[in-house]
PDB file of C-alpha atoms in Angstrom:
ATOM      1  CA  SER A   1     -13.014 -22.206  24.338  1.00  0.00           C
ATOM      2  CA  THR A   2     -13.286 -24.231  27.534  1.00  0.00           C
ATOM      3  CA  GLN A   3     -10.004 -25.601  28.781  1.00  0.00           C
ATOM      4  CA  SER A   4      -9.895 -29.224  29.809  1.00  0.00           C
ATOM      5  CA  THR A   5      -7.380 -29.920  32.553  1.00  0.00           C
ATOM      6  CA  TRP A   6      -5.128 -31.802  30.155  1.00  0.00           C
ATOM      7  CA  GLY A   7      -5.634 -30.030  26.865  1.00  0.00           C
ATOM      8  CA  PHE A   8      -3.513 -26.894  27.144  1.00  0.00           C
ATOM      9  CA  SER A   9      -1.789 -27.285  23.784  1.00  0.00           C
ATOM     10  CA  ARG A  10      -5.088 -27.836  21.998  1.00  0.00           C
ATOM     11  CA  THR A  11      -6.849 -24.882  23.608  1.00  0.00           C
ATOM     12  CA  MET A  12      -3.923 -22.538  23.016  1.00  0.00           C
ATOM     13  CA  SER A  13      -3.915 -23.251  19.298  1.00  0.00           C
ATOM     14  CA  SER A  14      -7.689 -22.986  18.933  1.00  0.00           C
ATOM     15  CA  GLU A  15      -7.677 -19.500  20.468  1.00  0.00           C
ATOM     16  CA  LYS A  16      -5.258 -17.980  17.985  1.00  0.00           C
ATOM     17  CA  LYS A  17      -6.771 -15.056  16.085  1.00  0.00           C
ATOM     18  CA  VAL A  18      -6.754 -15.745  12.349  1.00  0.00           C
ATOM     19  CA  ILE A  19      -5.782 -12.832  10.106  1.00  0.00           C
ATOM     20  CA  ALA A  20      -6.820 -13.379   6.490  1.00  0.00           C
ATOM     21  CA  VAL A  21      -4.517 -11.552   4.095  1.00  0.00           C
ATOM     22  CA  CYS A  22      -5.503 -10.404   0.602  1.00  0.00           C
ATOM     23  CA  GLY A  23      -2.595 -10.015  -1.813  1.00  0.00           C
ATOM     24  CA  ALA A  24      -0.632 -12.489   0.289  1.00  0.00           C
ATOM     25  CA  THR A  25       1.977 -13.185  -2.386  1.00  0.00           C
ATOM     26  CA  GLY A  26       2.656  -9.466  -3.014  1.00  0.00           C
ATOM     27  CA  ALA A  27       4.885  -7.074  -1.058  1.00  0.00           C
ATOM     28  CA  GLN A  28       2.236  -5.577   1.253  1.00  0.00           C
ATOM     29  CA  GLY A  29       0.528  -8.868   2.077  1.00  0.00           C
ATOM     30  CA  GLY A  30       3.850 -10.677   2.298  1.00  0.00           C
ATOM     31  CA  GLY A  31       5.102  -8.090   4.781  1.00  0.00           C
ATOM     32  CA  LEU A  32       2.019  -8.648   6.952  1.00  0.00           C
ATOM     33  CA  ILE A  33       2.466 -12.429   6.888  1.00  0.00           C
ATOM     34  CA  SER A  34       6.158 -12.032   7.827  1.00  0.00           C
ATOM     35  CA  ALA A  35       5.140  -9.817  10.761  1.00  0.00           C
ATOM     36  CA  ILE A  36       2.586 -12.379  11.958  1.00  0.00           C
ATOM     37  CA  LEU A  37       5.163 -15.195  11.704  1.00  0.00           C
ATOM     38  CA  ALA A  38       7.725 -13.068  13.606  1.00  0.00           C
ATOM     39  CA  ASP A  39       5.279 -12.176  16.390  1.00  0.00           C
ATOM     40  CA  THR A  40       6.406 -13.833  19.631  1.00  0.00           C
ATOM     41  CA  THR A  41       3.098 -13.489  21.509  1.00  0.00           C
ATOM     42  CA  GLY A  42       1.616 -16.443  19.623  1.00  0.00           C
ATOM     43  CA  GLN A  43      -1.791 -14.766  19.571  1.00  0.00           C
ATOM     44  CA  TYR A  44      -2.170 -14.582  15.800  1.00  0.00           C
ATOM     45  CA  THR A  45      -1.977 -16.874  12.820  1.00  0.00           C
ATOM     46  CA  ALA A  46      -1.931 -15.984   9.121  1.00  0.00           C
ATOM     47  CA  ARG A  47      -4.318 -17.198   6.425  1.00  0.00           C
ATOM     48  CA  ALA A  48      -2.963 -16.323   2.991  1.00  0.00           C
ATOM     49  CA  LEU A  49      -5.385 -15.674   0.130  1.00  0.00           C
ATOM     50  CA  THR A  50      -4.116 -16.338  -3.357  1.00  0.00           C
ATOM     51  CA  ARG A  51      -5.735 -17.236  -6.667  1.00  0.00           C
ATOM     52  CA  ASP A  52      -3.494 -20.270  -7.045  1.00  0.00           C
ATOM     53  CA  PRO A  53      -2.267 -21.907  -3.808  1.00  0.00           C
ATOM     54  CA  ASN A  54      -0.181 -24.314  -5.868  1.00  0.00           C
ATOM     55  CA  ASN A  55       2.022 -21.662  -7.440  1.00  0.00           C
ATOM     56  CA  GLU A  56       5.596 -21.143  -6.234  1.00  0.00           C
ATOM     57  CA  LYS A  57       4.805 -18.248  -3.879  1.00  0.00           C
ATOM     58  CA  GLY A  58       1.797 -20.012  -2.373  1.00  0.00           C
ATOM     59  CA  GLN A  59       3.840 -23.153  -1.752  1.00  0.00           C
ATOM     60  CA  ALA A  60       6.637 -21.093  -0.165  1.00  0.00           C
ATOM     61  CA  LEU A  61       4.109 -19.669   2.320  1.00  0.00           C
ATOM     62  CA  ALA A  62       2.699 -23.113   3.053  1.00  0.00           C
ATOM     63  CA  ALA A  63       6.245 -24.333   3.755  1.00  0.00           C
ATOM     64  CA  LYS A  64       6.493 -21.679   6.485  1.00  0.00           C
ATOM     65  CA  GLY A  65       3.379 -23.077   8.134  1.00  0.00           C
ATOM     66  CA  VAL A  66       0.937 -20.519   6.754  1.00  0.00           C
ATOM     67  CA  GLN A  67      -2.573 -21.680   5.852  1.00  0.00           C
ATOM     68  CA  VAL A  68      -2.916 -20.923   2.124  1.00  0.00           C
ATOM     69  CA  VAL A  69      -6.423 -20.770   0.632  1.00  0.00           C
ATOM     70  CA  ALA A  70      -7.702 -20.219  -2.899  1.00  0.00           C
ATOM     71  CA  ALA A  71      -9.690 -16.993  -3.275  1.00  0.00           C
ATOM     72  CA  ASN A  72     -10.319 -14.455  -5.984  1.00  0.00           C
ATOM     73  CA  LEU A  73     -11.238 -10.814  -5.349  1.00  0.00           C
ATOM     74  CA  ASP A  74     -13.656 -10.963  -8.307  1.00  0.00           C
ATOM     75  CA  ASP A  75     -15.523 -13.869  -6.683  1.00  0.00           C
ATOM     76  CA  GLU A  76     -17.332 -12.865  -3.494  1.00  0.00           C
ATOM     77  CA  PRO A  77     -18.325 -16.416  -2.379  1.00  0.00           C
ATOM     78  CA  SER A  78     -14.636 -17.437  -2.450  1.00  0.00           C
ATOM     79  CA  LEU A  79     -13.888 -14.487  -0.130  1.00  0.00           C
ATOM     80  CA  VAL A  80     -16.701 -15.422   2.270  1.00  0.00           C
ATOM     81  CA  ALA A  81     -15.206 -18.916   2.551  1.00  0.00           C
ATOM     82  CA  ALA A  82     -11.701 -17.496   3.039  1.00  0.00           C
ATOM     83  CA  PHE A  83     -12.816 -14.995   5.716  1.00  0.00           C
ATOM     84  CA  THR A  84     -15.012 -17.395   7.711  1.00  0.00           C
ATOM     85  CA  GLY A  85     -13.540 -17.864  11.171  1.00  0.00           C
ATOM     86  CA  ALA A  86     -11.085 -14.982  10.734  1.00  0.00           C
ATOM     87  CA  TYR A  87     -10.721 -12.326  13.429  1.00  0.00           C
ATOM     88  CA  GLY A  88      -9.023  -9.839  11.087  1.00  0.00           C
ATOM     89  CA  VAL A  89      -8.852  -9.178   7.352  1.00  0.00           C
ATOM     90  CA  TYR A  90      -6.289  -7.164   5.417  1.00  0.00           C
ATOM     91  CA  GLY A  91      -8.223  -5.839   2.437  1.00  0.00           C
ATOM     92  CA  LEU A  92      -6.100  -4.928  -0.556  1.00  0.00           C
ATOM     93  CA  THR A  93      -6.745  -4.393  -4.270  1.00  0.00           C
ATOM     94  CA  ASN A  94      -4.213  -3.828  -7.054  1.00  0.00           C
ATOM     95  CA  TRP A  95      -5.349  -1.245  -9.630  1.00  0.00           C
ATOM     96  CA  TRP A  96      -2.041  -1.630 -11.481  1.00  0.00           C
ATOM     97  CA  GLU A  97      -2.868  -5.233 -12.342  1.00  0.00           C
ATOM     98  CA  HIS A  98      -5.752  -4.226 -14.642  1.00  0.00           C
ATOM     99  CA  PHE A  99      -5.922  -0.363 -14.718  1.00  0.00           C
ATOM    100  CA  SER A 100      -9.684  -0.515 -14.092  1.00  0.00           C
ATOM    101  CA  SER A 101     -11.234   1.597 -11.336  1.00  0.00           C
ATOM    102  CA  GLU A 102     -14.617  -0.078 -11.944  1.00  0.00           C
ATOM    103  CA  ARG A 103     -13.085  -3.494 -11.307  1.00  0.00           C
ATOM    104  CA  GLU A 104     -11.253  -2.201  -8.225  1.00  0.00           C
ATOM    105  CA  LEU A 105     -14.507  -0.784  -6.831  1.00  0.00           C
ATOM    106  CA  GLN A 106     -16.265  -4.120  -7.393  1.00  0.00           C
ATOM    107  CA  GLN A 107     -13.420  -6.005  -5.720  1.00  0.00           C
ATOM    108  CA  ALA A 108     -13.553  -3.670  -2.705  1.00  0.00           C
ATOM    109  CA  GLN A 109     -17.300  -4.155  -2.499  1.00  0.00           C
ATOM    110  CA  ASN A 110     -16.763  -7.924  -2.600  1.00  0.00           C
ATOM    111  CA  ILE A 111     -14.232  -7.708   0.257  1.00  0.00           C
ATOM    112  CA  ALA A 112     -16.582  -5.583   2.391  1.00  0.00           C
ATOM    113  CA  SER A 113     -19.596  -7.774   1.692  1.00  0.00           C
ATOM    114  CA  ALA A 114     -17.652 -10.965   2.477  1.00  0.00           C
ATOM    115  CA  CYS A 115     -16.369  -9.462   5.747  1.00  0.00           C
ATOM    116  CA  ARG A 116     -19.965  -8.605   6.703  1.00  0.00           C
ATOM    117  CA  LYS A 117     -21.186 -12.140   5.964  1.00  0.00           C
ATOM    118  CA  ALA A 118     -18.242 -13.777   7.744  1.00  0.00           C
ATOM    119  CA  GLY A 119     -18.557 -11.583  10.855  1.00  0.00           C
ATOM    120  CA  VAL A 120     -14.955 -10.314  10.739  1.00  0.00           C
ATOM    121  CA  LYS A 121     -14.036  -8.330  13.887  1.00  0.00           C
ATOM    122  CA  HIS A 122     -11.327  -5.996  12.505  1.00  0.00           C
ATOM    123  CA  ILE A 123     -10.771  -5.018   8.873  1.00  0.00           C
ATOM    124  CA  VAL A 124      -7.792  -3.014   7.698  1.00  0.00           C
ATOM    125  CA  TRP A 125      -8.654  -1.507   4.312  1.00  0.00           C
ATOM    126  CA  SER A 126      -5.525  -0.449   2.393  1.00  0.00           C
ATOM    127  CA  THR A 127      -6.665   2.788   0.820  1.00  0.00           C
ATOM    128  CA  LEU A 128      -5.717   6.182  -0.623  1.00  0.00           C
ATOM    129  CA  GLU A 129      -7.454   9.530  -0.840  1.00  0.00           C
ATOM    130  CA  ASP A 130     -10.275  10.167  -3.267  1.00  0.00           C
ATOM    131  CA  THR A 131      -8.663  13.241  -4.838  1.00  0.00           C
ATOM    132  CA  ARG A 132     -11.873  14.680  -6.323  1.00  0.00           C
ATOM    133  CA  PRO A 133     -12.994  16.574  -3.186  1.00  0.00           C
ATOM    134  CA  PHE A 134      -9.605  18.360  -3.374  1.00  0.00           C
ATOM    135  CA  VAL A 135      -9.494  18.822  -7.166  1.00  0.00           C
ATOM    136  CA  PRO A 136     -12.901  19.172  -8.852  1.00  0.00           C
ATOM    137  CA  LEU A 137     -13.358  17.416 -12.198  1.00  0.00           C
ATOM    138  CA  ASP A 138     -13.715  20.771 -13.975  1.00  0.00           C
ATOM    139  CA  ASP A 139     -10.261  21.898 -12.768  1.00  0.00           C
ATOM    140  CA  PRO A 140      -8.422  22.597 -16.055  1.00  0.00           C
ATOM    141  CA  GLU A 141      -4.863  22.315 -14.687  1.00  0.00           C
ATOM    142  CA  ILE A 142      -5.088  18.604 -13.887  1.00  0.00           C
ATOM    143  CA  PRO A 143      -6.725  16.681 -16.757  1.00  0.00           C
ATOM    144  CA  THR A 144      -9.662  14.411 -15.981  1.00  0.00           C
ATOM    145  CA  ILE A 145      -9.065  10.698 -16.706  1.00  0.00           C
ATOM    146  CA  HIS A 146     -11.778   8.445 -18.224  1.00  0.00           C
ATOM    147  CA  GLY A 147     -14.306  11.255 -17.754  1.00  0.00           C
ATOM    148  CA  LYS A 148     -14.633  10.783 -13.994  1.00  0.00           C
ATOM    149  CA  TYR A 149     -11.276  10.567 -12.197  1.00  0.00           C
ATOM    150  CA  LYS A 150      -8.446  12.947 -11.385  1.00  0.00           C
ATOM    151  CA  CYS A 151      -6.150  10.156 -10.164  1.00  0.00           C
ATOM    152  CA  ALA A 152      -7.834   6.855 -10.889  1.00  0.00           C
ATOM    153  CA  HIS A 153      -5.730   4.566  -8.676  1.00  0.00           C
ATOM    154  CA  PHE A 154      -6.351   6.898  -5.708  1.00  0.00           C
ATOM    155  CA  ASP A 155      -9.958   7.819  -6.427  1.00  0.00           C
ATOM    156  CA  SER A 156     -11.417   4.316  -6.632  1.00  0.00           C
ATOM    157  CA  LYS A 157      -9.745   3.220  -3.377  1.00  0.00           C
ATOM    158  CA  GLY A 158     -10.997   6.360  -1.620  1.00  0.00           C
ATOM    159  CA  GLU A 159     -14.490   5.961  -3.085  1.00  0.00           C
ATOM    160  CA  ALA A 160     -14.517   2.356  -1.828  1.00  0.00           C
ATOM    161  CA  ASN A 161     -14.056   3.541   1.794  1.00  0.00           C
ATOM    162  CA  ALA A 162     -17.842   3.973   1.893  1.00  0.00           C
ATOM    163  CA  PHE A 163     -18.357   0.200   1.486  1.00  0.00           C
ATOM    164  CA  PHE A 164     -16.722  -0.308   4.900  1.00  0.00           C
ATOM    165  CA  SER A 165     -18.560   2.463   6.771  1.00  0.00           C
ATOM    166  CA  ASP A 166     -20.815   0.080   8.739  1.00  0.00           C
ATOM    167  CA  LEU A 167     -18.027  -2.426   9.444  1.00  0.00           C
ATOM    168  CA  PRO A 168     -15.302  -2.514  12.151  1.00  0.00           C
ATOM    169  CA  THR A 169     -12.668  -0.997   9.871  1.00  0.00           C
ATOM    170  CA  THR A 170      -9.434   0.959  10.103  1.00  0.00           C
ATOM    171  CA  LEU A 171      -8.860   3.040   6.962  1.00  0.00           C
ATOM    172  CA  PHE A 172      -5.161   2.539   6.267  1.00  0.00           C
ATOM    173  CA  TYR A 173      -3.544   5.197   4.051  1.00  0.00           C
ATOM    174  CA  THR A 174      -0.317   4.099   2.373  1.00  0.00           C
ATOM    175  CA  SER A 175       2.451   6.108   0.687  1.00  0.00           C
ATOM    176  CA  PHE A 176       4.756   6.028  -2.341  1.00  0.00           C
ATOM    177  CA  TYR A 177       6.718   2.756  -2.339  1.00  0.00           C
ATOM    178  CA  MET A 178      10.492   3.057  -2.192  1.00  0.00           C
ATOM    179  CA  ASP A 179      10.335  -0.181  -4.215  1.00  0.00           C
ATOM    180  CA  ASN A 180       8.965   1.799  -7.201  1.00  0.00           C
ATOM    181  CA  LEU A 181      12.599   2.716  -7.904  1.00  0.00           C
ATOM    182  CA  ILE A 182      13.118  -0.967  -8.751  1.00  0.00           C
ATOM    183  CA  SER A 183       9.805  -2.438  -9.863  1.00  0.00           C
ATOM    184  CA  PHE A 184       8.257   0.588 -11.550  1.00  0.00           C
ATOM    185  CA  GLY A 185      11.296   1.890 -13.420  1.00  0.00           C
ATOM    186  CA  MET A 186      11.408   5.144 -11.450  1.00  0.00           C
ATOM    187  CA  GLY A 187      15.164   4.981 -10.880  1.00  0.00           C
ATOM    188  CA  PRO A 188      17.539   7.689 -12.117  1.00  0.00           C
ATOM    189  CA  ARG A 189      17.604   8.467 -15.837  1.00  0.00           C
ATOM    190  CA  THR A 190      20.656   9.150 -17.954  1.00  0.00           C
ATOM    191  CA  MET A 191      20.410  12.640 -19.437  1.00  0.00           C
ATOM    192  CA  PRO A 192      21.692  13.510 -22.955  1.00  0.00           C
ATOM    193  CA  ASP A 193      24.894  14.957 -21.417  1.00  0.00           C
ATOM    194  CA  GLY A 194      25.540  11.710 -19.528  1.00  0.00           C
ATOM    195  CA  SER A 195      24.540  13.039 -16.109  1.00  0.00           C
ATOM    196  CA  LEU A 196      22.005  11.205 -13.931  1.00  0.00           C
ATOM    197  CA  ALA A 197      18.696  12.710 -12.862  1.00  0.00           C
ATOM    198  CA  LEU A 198      15.783  11.696 -10.679  1.00  0.00           C
ATOM    199  CA  THR A 199      12.791  12.618 -12.840  1.00  0.00           C
ATOM    200  CA  ILE A 200       9.793  12.839 -10.546  1.00  0.00           C
ATOM    201  CA  PRO A 201       7.328  15.705 -11.121  1.00  0.00           C
ATOM    202  CA  LEU A 202       7.033  16.549  -7.435  1.00  0.00           C
ATOM    203  CA  GLY A 203       7.613  20.303  -7.531  1.00  0.00           C
ATOM    204  CA  ALA A 204      10.396  22.312  -5.939  1.00  0.00           C
ATOM    205  CA  THR A 205       9.533  22.153  -2.241  1.00  0.00           C
ATOM    206  CA  ALA A 206       6.773  19.556  -1.839  1.00  0.00           C
ATOM    207  CA  LYS A 207       7.565  16.590   0.374  1.00  0.00           C
ATOM    208  CA  LEU A 208       6.842  13.041  -0.755  1.00  0.00           C
ATOM    209  CA  PRO A 209       5.774  10.583   1.983  1.00  0.00           C
ATOM    210  CA  VAL A 210       7.481   7.247   1.277  1.00  0.00           C
ATOM    211  CA  ILE A 211       7.463   3.729   2.751  1.00  0.00           C
ATOM    212  CA  VAL A 212       9.041   0.359   1.958  1.00  0.00           C
ATOM    213  CA  ALA A 213       6.287  -1.901   0.580  1.00  0.00           C
ATOM    214  CA  GLU A 214       7.017  -4.764   2.977  1.00  0.00           C
ATOM    215  CA  ASP A 215       6.866  -2.317   5.912  1.00  0.00           C
ATOM    216  CA  ILE A 216       3.268  -1.483   4.955  1.00  0.00           C
ATOM    217  CA  GLY A 217       2.449  -5.042   6.007  1.00  0.00           C
ATOM    218  CA  LYS A 218       4.361  -4.615   9.273  1.00  0.00           C
ATOM    219  CA  CYS A 219       2.375  -1.469  10.041  1.00  0.00           C
ATOM    220  CA  ALA A 220      -0.867  -3.259   9.134  1.00  0.00           C
ATOM    221  CA  PHE A 221      -0.027  -5.879  11.767  1.00  0.00           C
ATOM    222  CA  GLY A 222       0.528  -3.069  14.260  1.00  0.00           C
ATOM    223  CA  VAL A 223      -2.990  -1.820  13.451  1.00  0.00           C
ATOM    224  CA  LEU A 224      -4.580  -5.278  13.680  1.00  0.00           C
ATOM    225  CA  THR A 225      -3.160  -5.783  17.177  1.00  0.00           C
ATOM    226  CA  ARG A 226      -4.751  -2.492  18.348  1.00  0.00           C
ATOM    227  CA  PRO A 227      -8.561  -2.810  18.460  1.00  0.00           C
ATOM    228  CA  GLU A 228      -8.750   0.826  19.609  1.00  0.00           C
ATOM    229  CA  LEU A 229      -7.896   1.791  16.009  1.00  0.00           C
ATOM    230  CA  ILE A 230     -11.205   0.387  14.714  1.00  0.00           C
ATOM    231  CA  GLY A 231     -13.181   3.303  13.288  1.00  0.00           C
ATOM    232  CA  GLN A 232     -10.005   5.397  12.855  1.00  0.00           C
ATOM    233  CA  SER A 233      -7.904   6.472   9.875  1.00  0.00           C
ATOM    234  CA  VAL A 234      -4.192   5.650  10.063  1.00  0.00           C
ATOM    235  CA  GLY A 235      -1.668   6.988   7.536  1.00  0.00           C
ATOM    236  CA  ILE A 236       1.907   5.744   7.277  1.00  0.00           C
ATOM    237  CA  ALA A 237       5.264   7.013   5.967  1.00  0.00           C
ATOM    238  CA  CYS A 238       8.810   6.103   6.989  1.00  0.00           C
ATOM    239  CA  ASP A 239      10.009   9.486   5.756  1.00  0.00           C
ATOM    240  CA  GLN A 240       8.827  12.650   3.992  1.00  0.00           C
ATOM    241  CA  ILE A 241      11.378  13.977   1.518  1.00  0.00           C
ATOM    242  CA  THR A 242      11.638  16.660  -1.152  1.00  0.00           C
ATOM    243  CA  GLY A 243      12.866  15.835  -4.658  1.00  0.00           C
ATOM    244  CA  GLU A 244      16.228  17.450  -3.824  1.00  0.00           C
ATOM    245  CA  GLU A 245      16.547  15.368  -0.645  1.00  0.00           C
ATOM    246  CA  PHE A 246      15.582  12.203  -2.530  1.00  0.00           C
ATOM    247  CA  ALA A 247      18.255  12.815  -5.188  1.00  0.00           C
ATOM    248  CA  ALA A 248      20.873  13.572  -2.509  1.00  0.00           C
ATOM    249  CA  MET A 249      20.044  10.316  -0.665  1.00  0.00           C
ATOM    250  CA  MET A 250      20.277   8.380  -3.937  1.00  0.00           C
ATOM    251  CA  SER A 251      23.636  10.007  -4.724  1.00  0.00           C
ATOM    252  CA  VAL A 252      25.039   8.716  -1.420  1.00  0.00           C
ATOM    253  CA  ALA A 253      23.612   5.208  -1.909  1.00  0.00           C
ATOM    254  CA  LEU A 254      24.641   4.826  -5.570  1.00  0.00           C
ATOM    255  CA  ARG A 255      27.914   6.728  -5.146  1.00  0.00           C
ATOM    256  CA  ARG A 256      27.142   8.768  -8.242  1.00  0.00           C
ATOM    257  CA  LYS A 257      25.971  12.355  -8.532  1.00  0.00           C
ATOM    258  CA  ILE A 258      22.228  12.391  -9.141  1.00  0.00           C
ATOM    259  CA  VAL A 259      20.381  15.664  -9.598  1.00  0.00           C
ATOM    260  CA  TYR A 260      16.673  16.256  -9.117  1.00  0.00           C
ATOM    261  CA  ALA A 261      14.984  17.127 -12.411  1.00  0.00           C
ATOM    262  CA  ASN A 262      11.633  18.678 -11.535  1.00  0.00           C
ATOM    263  CA  VAL A 263       9.832  17.526 -14.693  1.00  0.00           C
ATOM    264  CA  PRO A 264       6.654  19.498 -15.519  1.00  0.00           C
ATOM    265  CA  HIS A 265       3.529  17.379 -15.054  1.00  0.00           C
ATOM    266  CA  ASN A 266       2.400  17.869 -18.661  1.00  0.00           C
ATOM    267  CA  VAL A 267       5.758  16.503 -19.869  1.00  0.00           C
ATOM    268  CA  TYR A 268       5.625  13.505 -17.510  1.00  0.00           C
ATOM    269  CA  ARG A 269       2.160  12.629 -18.860  1.00  0.00           C
ATOM    270  CA  THR A 270       3.768  12.024 -22.278  1.00  0.00           C
ATOM    271  CA  PHE A 271       6.378   9.534 -20.982  1.00  0.00           C
ATOM    272  CA  GLY A 272       4.258   6.774 -22.477  1.00  0.00           C
ATOM    273  CA  PHE A 273       4.410   4.020 -19.853  1.00  0.00           C
ATOM    274  CA  PRO A 274       1.065   2.520 -18.755  1.00  0.00           C
ATOM    275  CA  GLY A 275      -0.467   4.799 -16.130  1.00  0.00           C
ATOM    276  CA  ALA A 276       1.894   7.754 -16.819  1.00  0.00           C
ATOM    277  CA  GLU A 277      -1.053  10.160 -16.879  1.00  0.00           C
ATOM    278  CA  ASP A 278      -2.304   8.850 -13.550  1.00  0.00           C
ATOM    279  CA  ILE A 279       1.153   9.141 -11.939  1.00  0.00           C
ATOM    280  CA  ALA A 280       1.614  12.703 -13.284  1.00  0.00           C
ATOM    281  CA  ASN A 281      -1.736  13.704 -11.810  1.00  0.00           C
ATOM    282  CA  MET A 282      -0.869  11.988  -8.528  1.00  0.00           C
ATOM    283  CA  PHE A 283       2.249  14.107  -8.128  1.00  0.00           C
ATOM    284  CA  ALA A 284       0.431  17.280  -9.220  1.00  0.00           C
ATOM    285  CA  ILE A 285      -2.293  16.716  -6.603  1.00  0.00           C
ATOM    286  CA  GLN A 286       0.179  15.763  -3.870  1.00  0.00           C
ATOM    287  CA  GLU A 287       2.049  19.000  -4.554  1.00  0.00           C
ATOM    288  CA  ARG A 288      -1.159  21.037  -4.374  1.00  0.00           C
ATOM    289  CA  ILE A 289      -2.419  19.524  -1.082  1.00  0.00           C
ATOM    290  CA  ASN A 290       1.036  18.743   0.305  1.00  0.00           C
ATOM    291  CA  SER A 291       0.558  19.837   3.916  1.00  0.00           C
ATOM    292  CA  THR A 292      -2.732  17.892   4.221  1.00  0.00           C
ATOM    293  CA  PHE A 293      -1.295  14.845   2.476  1.00  0.00           C
ATOM    294  CA  CYS A 294       1.812  14.778   4.691  1.00  0.00           C
ATOM    295  CA  SER A 295       0.017  15.506   7.969  1.00  0.00           C
ATOM    296  CA  ARG A 296      -2.111  12.388   7.427  1.00  0.00           C
ATOM    297  CA  ARG A 297       1.050  10.257   7.310  1.00  0.00           C
ATOM    298  CA  PRO A 298       3.069  11.075  10.455  1.00  0.00           C
ATOM    299  CA  VAL A 299       6.600   9.676  10.374  1.00  0.00           C
ATOM    300  CA  ALA A 300       7.274   9.260  14.111  1.00  0.00           C
ATOM    301  CA  ALA A 301       3.946   7.475  14.656  1.00  0.00           C
ATOM    302  CA  THR A 302       4.689   5.111  11.754  1.00  0.00           C
ATOM    303  CA  HIS A 303       8.009   4.054  13.280  1.00  0.00           C
ATOM    304  CA  GLN A 304       6.188   3.287  16.559  1.00  0.00           C
ATOM    305  CA  LEU A 305       3.296   1.445  14.892  1.00  0.00           C
ATOM    306  CA  ALA A 306       5.250  -1.412  13.332  1.00  0.00           C
ATOM    307  CA  PRO A 307       6.764  -4.099  15.574  1.00  0.00           C
ATOM    308  CA  GLY A 308      10.512  -3.407  15.472  1.00  0.00           C
ATOM    309  CA  GLY A 309       9.978  -0.159  13.543  1.00  0.00           C
ATOM    310  CA  VAL A 310      10.231   0.488   9.819  1.00  0.00           C
ATOM    311  CA  THR A 311      13.189   1.106   7.514  1.00  0.00           C
ATOM    312  CA  TRP A 312      14.233   4.721   6.896  1.00  0.00           C
ATOM    313  CA  ALA A 313      14.456   5.779   3.234  1.00  0.00           C
ATOM    314  CA  HIS A 314      18.250   6.288   3.278  1.00  0.00           C
ATOM    315  CA  ASP A 315      18.791   2.847   4.840  1.00  0.00           C
ATOM    316  CA  TRP A 316      16.596   1.164   2.235  1.00  0.00           C
ATOM    317  CA  LEU A 317      18.526   2.951  -0.545  1.00  0.00           C
ATOM    318  CA  ALA A 318      21.854   1.816   0.932  1.00  0.00           C
ATOM    319  CA  ASN A 319      20.637  -1.789   1.180  1.00  0.00           C
ATOM    320  CA  ASN A 320      19.137  -1.866  -2.322  1.00  0.00           C
ATOM    321  CA  ALA A 321      21.506   0.320  -4.347  1.00  0.00           C
ATOM    322  CA  SER A 322      22.569  -2.566  -6.596  1.00  0.00           C
ATOM    323  CA  ARG A 323      18.916  -3.328  -7.492  1.00  0.00           C
ATOM    324  CA  ILE A 324      18.015   0.210  -8.605  1.00  0.00           C
ATOM    325  CA  GLN A 325      18.040   0.314 -12.387  1.00  0.00           C
ATOM    326  CA  ILE A 326      19.498   3.361 -14.094  1.00  0.00           C
ATOM    327  CA  GLN A 327      17.228   4.130 -17.038  1.00  0.00           C
TER     328      GLN A 327
END
């Protein structure tokens, strides 16, 4: 914009790059908005997308000075309106909200199409691997889900990458949330003999890349401030830990002995919570392609990507020990 001699404050504000954030009231999107608000360069401003701007979380964002707009991932025109004038978009879908890969694919297509129409300059698409190139559908060891997926919540995000192929996009590969120990009931379980066990079917030696959900948003901000990452894939993890290491870290944080119980995948599938089959397959596939999966999520690079770094797994456990539910 042209600067008038007297209008410095006006021109400074009009040149801020708007970053529109899907899932703004969730952990990933919330982490990105926090990072934008904490940024001292003043170059960026957040636009929060939420279905209901008047709900408590939307109003809390507005109170911090964030522009909050109504938008629905199932409604492409609402996304076009929300993305218009934005420099960057954080594209995010939540399979766990509805357990439908078809709906997730449609939502991703809506995000991509709206970005195209709005002329967005940098899209960060929060994605995961399509596991089917690694594990064919006819592989008998890992059961096929709904006739066409090996790990539905991974496969539909990975399949959706294609929607962004002609757009200025960074494919942003996330990792297992440390927060799952709280929100997903993956904390230690009490065994029949009274001992505590971490029951994750990860295998004996496989490493699990992990990240704090809010730090995903911090890393996304790091990507959005680096235009040289357009057209690249970026994977993030604050740590990569074996089941034994995870249990040992939890023992220190909770001050109770916790052992790692390497549950067989076929047993974990029967645990009965929604998505148990998908989670069992996820761990089975991660174990099988562990070196590839981990190499895509370099720890040192992740700590450098986020402004101020990200939280190490053992520090997060220490800070959140009281919130981890023992099952």
